[in-house]
Tab-separated table of C-alpha atoms in Angstrom:
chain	number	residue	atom	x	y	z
A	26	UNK	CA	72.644	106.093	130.863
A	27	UNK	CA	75.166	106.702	127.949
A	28	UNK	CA	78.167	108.093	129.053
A	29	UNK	CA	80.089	111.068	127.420
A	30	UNK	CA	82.852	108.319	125.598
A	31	UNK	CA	79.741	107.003	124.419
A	32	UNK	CA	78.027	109.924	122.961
A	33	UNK	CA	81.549	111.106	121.384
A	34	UNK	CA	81.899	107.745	119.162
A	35	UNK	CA	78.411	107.394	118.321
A	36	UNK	CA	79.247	111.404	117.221
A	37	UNK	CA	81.958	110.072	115.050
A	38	UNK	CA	80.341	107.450	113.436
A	39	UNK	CA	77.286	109.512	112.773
A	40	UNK	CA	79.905	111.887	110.998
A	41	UNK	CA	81.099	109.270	108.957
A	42	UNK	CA	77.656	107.747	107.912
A	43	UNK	CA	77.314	111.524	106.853
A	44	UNK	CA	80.174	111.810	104.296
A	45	UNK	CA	79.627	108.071	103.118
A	46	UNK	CA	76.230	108.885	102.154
A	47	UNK	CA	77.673	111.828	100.433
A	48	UNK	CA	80.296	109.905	98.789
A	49	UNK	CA	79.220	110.496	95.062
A	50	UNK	CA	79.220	114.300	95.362
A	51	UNK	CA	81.972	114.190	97.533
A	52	UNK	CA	84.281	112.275	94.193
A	53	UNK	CA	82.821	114.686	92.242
A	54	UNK	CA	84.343	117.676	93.821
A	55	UNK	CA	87.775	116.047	94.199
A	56	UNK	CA	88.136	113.911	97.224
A	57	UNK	CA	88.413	109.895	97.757
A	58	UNK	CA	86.042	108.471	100.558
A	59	UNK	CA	86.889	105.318	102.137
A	60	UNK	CA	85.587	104.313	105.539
A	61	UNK	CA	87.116	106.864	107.791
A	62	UNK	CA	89.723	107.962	105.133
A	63	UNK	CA	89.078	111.288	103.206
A	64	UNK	CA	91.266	112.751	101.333
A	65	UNK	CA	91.374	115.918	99.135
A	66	UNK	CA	94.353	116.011	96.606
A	67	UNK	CA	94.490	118.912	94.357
A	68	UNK	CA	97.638	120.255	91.630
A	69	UNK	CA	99.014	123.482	92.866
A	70	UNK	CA	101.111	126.094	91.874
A	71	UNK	CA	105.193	124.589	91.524
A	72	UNK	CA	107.239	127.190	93.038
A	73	UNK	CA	105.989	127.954	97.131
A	74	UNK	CA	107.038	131.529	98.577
A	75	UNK	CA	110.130	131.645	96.101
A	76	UNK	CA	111.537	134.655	97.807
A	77	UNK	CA	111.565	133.252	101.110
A	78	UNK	CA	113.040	129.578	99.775
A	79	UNK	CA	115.764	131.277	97.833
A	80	UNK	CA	116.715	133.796	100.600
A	81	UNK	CA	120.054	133.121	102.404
A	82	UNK	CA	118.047	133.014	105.896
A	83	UNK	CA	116.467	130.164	104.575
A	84	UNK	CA	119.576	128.774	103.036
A	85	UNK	CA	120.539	129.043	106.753
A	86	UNK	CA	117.888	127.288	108.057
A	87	UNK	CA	118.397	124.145	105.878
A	88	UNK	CA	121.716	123.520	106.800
A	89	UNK	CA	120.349	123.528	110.771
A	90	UNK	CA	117.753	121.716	109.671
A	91	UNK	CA	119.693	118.744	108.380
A	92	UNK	CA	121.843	118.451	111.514
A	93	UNK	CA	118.252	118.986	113.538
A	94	UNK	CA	116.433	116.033	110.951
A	95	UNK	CA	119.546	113.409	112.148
A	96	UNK	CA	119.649	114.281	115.725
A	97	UNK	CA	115.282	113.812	116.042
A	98	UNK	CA	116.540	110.643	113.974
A	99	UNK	CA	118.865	109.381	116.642
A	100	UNK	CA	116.273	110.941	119.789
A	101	UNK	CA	113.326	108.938	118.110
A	102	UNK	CA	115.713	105.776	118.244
A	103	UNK	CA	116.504	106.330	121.701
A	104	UNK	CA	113.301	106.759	123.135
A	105	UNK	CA	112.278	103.378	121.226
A	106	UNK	CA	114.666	101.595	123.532
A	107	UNK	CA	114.546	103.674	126.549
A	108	UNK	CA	111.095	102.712	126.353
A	109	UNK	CA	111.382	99.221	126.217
A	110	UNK	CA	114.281	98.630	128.348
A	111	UNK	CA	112.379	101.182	130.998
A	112	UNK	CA	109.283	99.151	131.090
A	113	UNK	CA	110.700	95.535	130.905
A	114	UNK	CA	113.282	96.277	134.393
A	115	UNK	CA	110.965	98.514	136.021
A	116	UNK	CA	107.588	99.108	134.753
A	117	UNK	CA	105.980	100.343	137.533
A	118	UNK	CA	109.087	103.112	138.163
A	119	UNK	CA	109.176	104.463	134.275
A	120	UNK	CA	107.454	107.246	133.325
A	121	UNK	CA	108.058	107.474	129.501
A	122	UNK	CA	105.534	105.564	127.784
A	123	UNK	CA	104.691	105.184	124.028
A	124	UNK	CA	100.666	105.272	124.036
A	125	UNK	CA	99.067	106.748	121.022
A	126	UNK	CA	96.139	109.177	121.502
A	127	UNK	CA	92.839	107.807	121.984
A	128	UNK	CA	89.782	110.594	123.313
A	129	UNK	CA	88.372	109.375	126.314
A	130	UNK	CA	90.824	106.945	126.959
A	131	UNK	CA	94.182	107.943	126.761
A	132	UNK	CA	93.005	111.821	126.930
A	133	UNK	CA	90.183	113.295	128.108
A	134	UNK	CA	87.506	114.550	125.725
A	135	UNK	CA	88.066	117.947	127.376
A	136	UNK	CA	91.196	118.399	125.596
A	137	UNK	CA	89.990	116.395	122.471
A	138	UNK	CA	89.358	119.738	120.432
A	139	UNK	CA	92.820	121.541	121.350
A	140	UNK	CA	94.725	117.833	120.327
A	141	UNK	CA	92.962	117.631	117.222
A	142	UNK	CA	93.608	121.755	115.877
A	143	UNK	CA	97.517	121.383	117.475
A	144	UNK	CA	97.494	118.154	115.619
A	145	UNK	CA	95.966	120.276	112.388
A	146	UNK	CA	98.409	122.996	112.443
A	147	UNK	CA	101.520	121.162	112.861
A	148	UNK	CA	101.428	119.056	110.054
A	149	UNK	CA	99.703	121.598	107.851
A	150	UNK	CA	103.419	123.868	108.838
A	151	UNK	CA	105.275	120.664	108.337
A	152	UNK	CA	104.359	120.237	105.078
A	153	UNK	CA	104.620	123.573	104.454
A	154	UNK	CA	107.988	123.204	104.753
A	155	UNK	CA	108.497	120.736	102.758
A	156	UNK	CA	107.054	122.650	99.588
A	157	UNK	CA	109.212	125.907	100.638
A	158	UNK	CA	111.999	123.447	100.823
A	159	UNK	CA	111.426	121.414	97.345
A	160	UNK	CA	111.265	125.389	95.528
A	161	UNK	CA	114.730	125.984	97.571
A	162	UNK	CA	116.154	122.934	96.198
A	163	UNK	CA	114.735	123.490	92.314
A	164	UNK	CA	111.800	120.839	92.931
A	165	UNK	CA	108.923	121.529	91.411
A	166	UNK	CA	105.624	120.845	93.608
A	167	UNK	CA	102.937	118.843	91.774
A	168	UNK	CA	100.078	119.288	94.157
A	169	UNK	CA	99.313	118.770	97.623
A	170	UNK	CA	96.088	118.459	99.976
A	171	UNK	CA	94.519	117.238	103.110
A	172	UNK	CA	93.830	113.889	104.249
A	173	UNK	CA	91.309	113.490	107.873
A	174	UNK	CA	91.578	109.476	109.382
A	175	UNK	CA	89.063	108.803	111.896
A	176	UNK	CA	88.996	112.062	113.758
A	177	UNK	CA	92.409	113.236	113.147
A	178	UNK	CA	93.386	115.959	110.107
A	179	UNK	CA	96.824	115.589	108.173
A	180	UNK	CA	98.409	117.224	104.863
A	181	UNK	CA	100.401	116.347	102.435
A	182	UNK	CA	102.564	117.805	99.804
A	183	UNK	CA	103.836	115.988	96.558
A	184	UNK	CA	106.914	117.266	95.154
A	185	UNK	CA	107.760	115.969	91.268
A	186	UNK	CA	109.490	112.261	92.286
A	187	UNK	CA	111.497	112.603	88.994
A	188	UNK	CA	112.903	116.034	89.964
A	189	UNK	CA	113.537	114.957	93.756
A	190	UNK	CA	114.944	111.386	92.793
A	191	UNK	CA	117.579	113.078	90.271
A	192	UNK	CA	118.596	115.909	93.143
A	193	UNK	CA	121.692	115.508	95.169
A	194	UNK	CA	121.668	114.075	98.873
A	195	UNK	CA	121.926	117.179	100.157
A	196	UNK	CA	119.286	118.528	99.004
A	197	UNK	CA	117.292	115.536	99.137
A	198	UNK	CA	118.117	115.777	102.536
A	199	UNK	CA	117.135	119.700	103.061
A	200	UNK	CA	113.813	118.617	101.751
A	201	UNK	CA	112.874	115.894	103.862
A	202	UNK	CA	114.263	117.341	107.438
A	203	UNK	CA	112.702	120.800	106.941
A	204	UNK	CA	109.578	119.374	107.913
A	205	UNK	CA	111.173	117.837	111.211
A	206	UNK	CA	113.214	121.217	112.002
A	207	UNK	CA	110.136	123.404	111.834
A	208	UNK	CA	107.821	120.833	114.599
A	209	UNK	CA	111.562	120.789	117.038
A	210	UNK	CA	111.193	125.382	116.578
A	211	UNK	CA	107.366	125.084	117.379
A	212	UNK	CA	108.091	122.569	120.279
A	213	UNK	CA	110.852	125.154	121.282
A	214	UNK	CA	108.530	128.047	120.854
A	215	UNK	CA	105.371	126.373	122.737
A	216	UNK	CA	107.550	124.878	125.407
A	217	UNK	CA	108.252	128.292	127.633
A	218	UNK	CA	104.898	129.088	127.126
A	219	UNK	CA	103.457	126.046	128.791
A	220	UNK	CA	105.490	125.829	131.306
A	221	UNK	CA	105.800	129.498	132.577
A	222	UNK	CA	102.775	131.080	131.451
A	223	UNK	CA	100.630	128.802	133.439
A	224	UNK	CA	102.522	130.240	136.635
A	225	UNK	CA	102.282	133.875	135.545
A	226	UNK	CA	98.632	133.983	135.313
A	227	UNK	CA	97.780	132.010	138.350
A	228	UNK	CA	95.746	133.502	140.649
A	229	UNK	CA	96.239	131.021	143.417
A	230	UNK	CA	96.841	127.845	144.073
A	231	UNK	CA	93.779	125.527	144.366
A	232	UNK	CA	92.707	123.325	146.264
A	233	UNK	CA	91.940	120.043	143.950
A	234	UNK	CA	92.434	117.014	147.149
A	235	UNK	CA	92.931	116.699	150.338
A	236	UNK	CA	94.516	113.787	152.262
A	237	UNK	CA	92.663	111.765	154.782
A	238	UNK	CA	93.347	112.980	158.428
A	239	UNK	CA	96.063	115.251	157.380
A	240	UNK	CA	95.864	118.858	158.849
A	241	UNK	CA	93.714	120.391	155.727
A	242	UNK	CA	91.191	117.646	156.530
A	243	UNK	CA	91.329	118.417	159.995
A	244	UNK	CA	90.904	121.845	159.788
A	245	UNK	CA	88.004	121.170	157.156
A	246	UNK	CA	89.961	122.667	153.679
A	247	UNK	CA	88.083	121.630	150.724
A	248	UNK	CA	88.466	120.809	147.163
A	249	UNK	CA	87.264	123.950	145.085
A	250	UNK	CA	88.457	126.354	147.412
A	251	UNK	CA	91.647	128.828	146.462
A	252	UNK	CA	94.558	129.580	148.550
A	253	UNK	CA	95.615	133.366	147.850
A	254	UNK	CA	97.607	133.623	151.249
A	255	UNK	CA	99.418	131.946	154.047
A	256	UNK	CA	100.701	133.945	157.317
A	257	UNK	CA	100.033	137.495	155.053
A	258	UNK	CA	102.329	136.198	151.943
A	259	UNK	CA	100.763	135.688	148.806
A	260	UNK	CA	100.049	132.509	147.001
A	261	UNK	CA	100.256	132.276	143.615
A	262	UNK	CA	102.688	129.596	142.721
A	263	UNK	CA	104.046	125.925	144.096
A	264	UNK	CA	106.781	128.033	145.113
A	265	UNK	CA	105.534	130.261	147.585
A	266	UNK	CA	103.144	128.191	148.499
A	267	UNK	CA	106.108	125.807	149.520
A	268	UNK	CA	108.180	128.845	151.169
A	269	UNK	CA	104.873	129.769	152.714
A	270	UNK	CA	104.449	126.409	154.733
A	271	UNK	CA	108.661	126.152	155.063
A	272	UNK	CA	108.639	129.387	157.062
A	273	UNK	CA	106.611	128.471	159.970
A	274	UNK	CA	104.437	125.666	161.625
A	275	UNK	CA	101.482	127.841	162.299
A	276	UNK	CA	99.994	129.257	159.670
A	277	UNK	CA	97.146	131.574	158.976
A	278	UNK	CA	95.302	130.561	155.427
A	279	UNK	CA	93.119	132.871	153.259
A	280	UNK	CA	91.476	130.590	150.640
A	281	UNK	CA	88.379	131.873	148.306
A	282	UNK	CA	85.644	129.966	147.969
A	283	UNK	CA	83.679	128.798	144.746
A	284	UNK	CA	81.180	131.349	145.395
A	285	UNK	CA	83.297	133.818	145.337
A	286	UNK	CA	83.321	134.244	149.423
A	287	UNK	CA	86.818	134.404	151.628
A	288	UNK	CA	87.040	132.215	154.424
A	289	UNK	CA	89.967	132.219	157.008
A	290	UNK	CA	91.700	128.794	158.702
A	291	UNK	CA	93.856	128.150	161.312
A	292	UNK	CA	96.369	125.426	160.804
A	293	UNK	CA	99.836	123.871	162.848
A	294	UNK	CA	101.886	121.585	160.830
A	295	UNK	CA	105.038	120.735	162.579
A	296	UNK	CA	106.595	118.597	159.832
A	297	UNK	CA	104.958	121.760	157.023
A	298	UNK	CA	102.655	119.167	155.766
A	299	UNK	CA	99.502	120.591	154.924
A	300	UNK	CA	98.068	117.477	153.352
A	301	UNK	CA	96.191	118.782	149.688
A	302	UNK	CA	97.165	118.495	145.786
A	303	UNK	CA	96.475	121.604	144.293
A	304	UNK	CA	97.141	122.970	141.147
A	305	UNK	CA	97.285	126.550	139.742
A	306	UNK	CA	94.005	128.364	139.602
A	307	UNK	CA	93.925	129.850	136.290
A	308	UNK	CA	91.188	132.620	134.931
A	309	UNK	CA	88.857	131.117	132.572
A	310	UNK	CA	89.750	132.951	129.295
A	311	UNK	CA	93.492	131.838	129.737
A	312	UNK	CA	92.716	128.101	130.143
A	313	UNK	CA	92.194	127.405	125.672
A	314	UNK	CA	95.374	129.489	124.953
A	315	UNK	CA	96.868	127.319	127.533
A	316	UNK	CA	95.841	124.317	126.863
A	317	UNK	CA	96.282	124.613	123.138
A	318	UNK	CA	99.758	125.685	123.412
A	319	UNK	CA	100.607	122.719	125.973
A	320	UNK	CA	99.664	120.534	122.956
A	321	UNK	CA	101.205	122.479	120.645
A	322	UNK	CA	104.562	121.697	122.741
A	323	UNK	CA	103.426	117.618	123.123
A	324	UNK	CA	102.558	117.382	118.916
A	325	UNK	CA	105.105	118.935	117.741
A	326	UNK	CA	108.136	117.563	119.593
A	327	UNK	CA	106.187	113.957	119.704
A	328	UNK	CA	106.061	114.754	115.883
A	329	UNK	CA	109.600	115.468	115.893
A	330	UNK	CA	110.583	112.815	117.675
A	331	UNK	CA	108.168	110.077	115.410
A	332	UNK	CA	108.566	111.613	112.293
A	333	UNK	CA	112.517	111.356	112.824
A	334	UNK	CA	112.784	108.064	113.853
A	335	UNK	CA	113.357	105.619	110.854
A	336	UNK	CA	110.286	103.643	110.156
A	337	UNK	CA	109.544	103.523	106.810
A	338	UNK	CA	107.130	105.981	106.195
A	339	UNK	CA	108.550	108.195	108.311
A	340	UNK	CA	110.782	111.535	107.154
A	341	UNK	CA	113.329	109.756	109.104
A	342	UNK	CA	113.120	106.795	107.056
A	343	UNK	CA	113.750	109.039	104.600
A	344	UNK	CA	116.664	110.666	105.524
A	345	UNK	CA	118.352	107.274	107.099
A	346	UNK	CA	118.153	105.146	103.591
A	347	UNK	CA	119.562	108.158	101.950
A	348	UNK	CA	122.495	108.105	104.477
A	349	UNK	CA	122.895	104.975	103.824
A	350	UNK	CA	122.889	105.230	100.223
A	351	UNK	CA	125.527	107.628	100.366
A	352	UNK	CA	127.259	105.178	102.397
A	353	UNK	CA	126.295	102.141	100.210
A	354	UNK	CA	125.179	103.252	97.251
A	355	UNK	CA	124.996	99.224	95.773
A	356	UNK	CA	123.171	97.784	99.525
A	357	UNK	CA	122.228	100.781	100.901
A	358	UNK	CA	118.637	100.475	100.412
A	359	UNK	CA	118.644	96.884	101.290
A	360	UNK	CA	120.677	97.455	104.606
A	361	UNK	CA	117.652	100.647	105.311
A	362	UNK	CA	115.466	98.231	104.694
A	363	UNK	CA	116.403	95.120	107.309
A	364	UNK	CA	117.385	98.525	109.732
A	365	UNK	CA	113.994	100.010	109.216
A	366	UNK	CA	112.476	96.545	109.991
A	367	UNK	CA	113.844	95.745	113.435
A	368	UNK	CA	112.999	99.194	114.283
A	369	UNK	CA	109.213	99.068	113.119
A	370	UNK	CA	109.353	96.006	115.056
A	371	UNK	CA	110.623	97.879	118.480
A	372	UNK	CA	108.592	100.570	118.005
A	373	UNK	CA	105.116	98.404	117.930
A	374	UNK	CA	106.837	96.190	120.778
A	375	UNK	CA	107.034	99.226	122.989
A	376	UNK	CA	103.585	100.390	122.375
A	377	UNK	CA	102.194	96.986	123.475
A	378	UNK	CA	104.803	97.489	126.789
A	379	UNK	CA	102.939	100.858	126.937
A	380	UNK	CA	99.403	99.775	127.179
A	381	UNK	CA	99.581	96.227	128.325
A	382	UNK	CA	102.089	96.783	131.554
A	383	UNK	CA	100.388	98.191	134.950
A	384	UNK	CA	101.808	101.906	135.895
């Protein structure tokens, strides 16, 4: 029997057998097909939302921006090491790990869909950015377009190198972070959201375990079922539900079935250990806004944190060799380069840590 991982690549690679054998009208209309590489490049207009880039808000904002581009610069270069020195004392204790995103493997396919349009909107912003930012900085914008490897969309923007190259470091610099300060304000933005919301709209707290010959397997609680109350107090987050079993060893529990039903159990727990992981029980409509925005929060500060660090092709690489530079201006790019080096090297080191060490 093929299994779901199964049907989901031979999905992809029927996709891609699609647009290969579309190749020739593909070129025609603009893009370049390679084997699971398409990209769409197109000129565009030079100046991008001139009223907002040359307003003093925005002014504002690239000034933060910088100071936000070097600290995800210095946070990406922590986490590197943290890491690595995490998983090579105590690998089995360390939570942080670097894997990348793989559906099915590293992620269910469940969430494949809400990974892949966080994934699309971030970087479409980012680059956004980056255009507002090049018309802020007098850069003109020679085109821009969108780029899809495998199963996962990207953007681009290509401001005039001539223009850029001749620009001061500060505004070199305004350019390149903007991109970096805009996925740290949607991380900040999706982060209360996914964390808070998720309580606010539960409706209880269900039931998805239960522990062998603890007192919700004695008493016959099973997975599926919804606790709304305990001893007449209502259930709706870990919270109460903690309070709930805190208050008293005897407790009275109102669960709702899966069919809808309400079924009443008697429990004692003198140590307050009911013995089930639950999680919240969340209405139906809620769970894609939810799950979406939790992504939103894990792309964009991932993005953040990746896209700061400096690794050559990185905005981070970016900014450090032109810190350098400033520093340096005869070995600057030299010294960026050996930096950059050891630092691609750590970075691939602790992704191997990552998937090759048990958890």
């Amino acid at each position: 029997m093929v299994s779901s991982i199964e049907w989901f690549g031979i999905g992809v690679l029927a996709f891609w057998a699609v647009i290969y054998a579309f190749k020739g009208k593909l070129e025609k209309r603009g893009f370049k097909v390679y084997p699971f590489f398409l990209m769409w490049r197109k000129g565009t207009r030079s100046e991008w939302f001139p009223g907002v880039a040359n307003s003093n808000a925005y002014k504002g904002f690239e000034k933060v921006a910088i100071a936000l581009g070097i600290a995800s610069m210095v946070g990406g270069i922590f986490l590197i090491y943290y890491v690595i020195s995490g998983l090579l004392v105590r690998p089995t204790e360390t939570g942080i790990r670097l894997e990348p995103i793989i559906p099915g493997v590293t992620i269910g396919l469940n969430e494949a869909i809400y990974v892949l349009f966080a994934i699309g909107v971030s970087v479409v912003v980012h680059e956004l950015m980056h255009a507002i930012s090049a018309t802020s900085n007098k850069v003109n914008v020679r085109g821009g377009g969108f780029i899809l490897i495998g199963i996962f969309p990207g953007a681009f923007v290509e401001p005039d190198e001539e223009e850029f190259q001749r620009s001061p470091t500060s505004a070199k610099l305004k350019i390149i972070a903007s991109g970096i300060a805009m996925n740290l304000i949607l991380a900040a933005v999706f982060f209360p959201i996914a964390t808070y919301l998720l309580s606010a709209l539960s409706q209880g707290i269900e039931i998805v375990g239960v522990l062998p010959h603890s007192e919700a397997y004695n008493i016959s609680l099973q997975p599926g079922q919804v606790i709304e109350e305990i001893n007449g107090h209502e259930v709706r987050t870990y919270t109460q539900l903690s309070q709930a079993l805190d208050s008293s060893t005897h407790y009275l529990i109102v669960v709702k079935n899966p069919n809808g039903t309400i079924s009443y159990y008697n429990a004692t727990a003198e140590n307050h250990f009911l013995g089930v992981e639950v999680t919240y029980s969340i209405p139906p409509s809620a769970y894609p806004f939810l799950e979406f925005s939790t992504w939103m929060f894990v792309v964009n500060f991932s993005l953040a944190l990746f896209n700061g660090a400096p690794l050559f092709i990185t905005d981070g690489g970016k900014i450090f060799t032109e810190l350098v530079k400033k520093i340096s201006s005869r070995y600057g790019e030299k010294i960026s380069y050996y930096i950059q080096t050891l630092l691609l090297m750590s970075f691939v080191f602790a992704i191997l840590l990552s998937i090759s060490l048990p958890q």
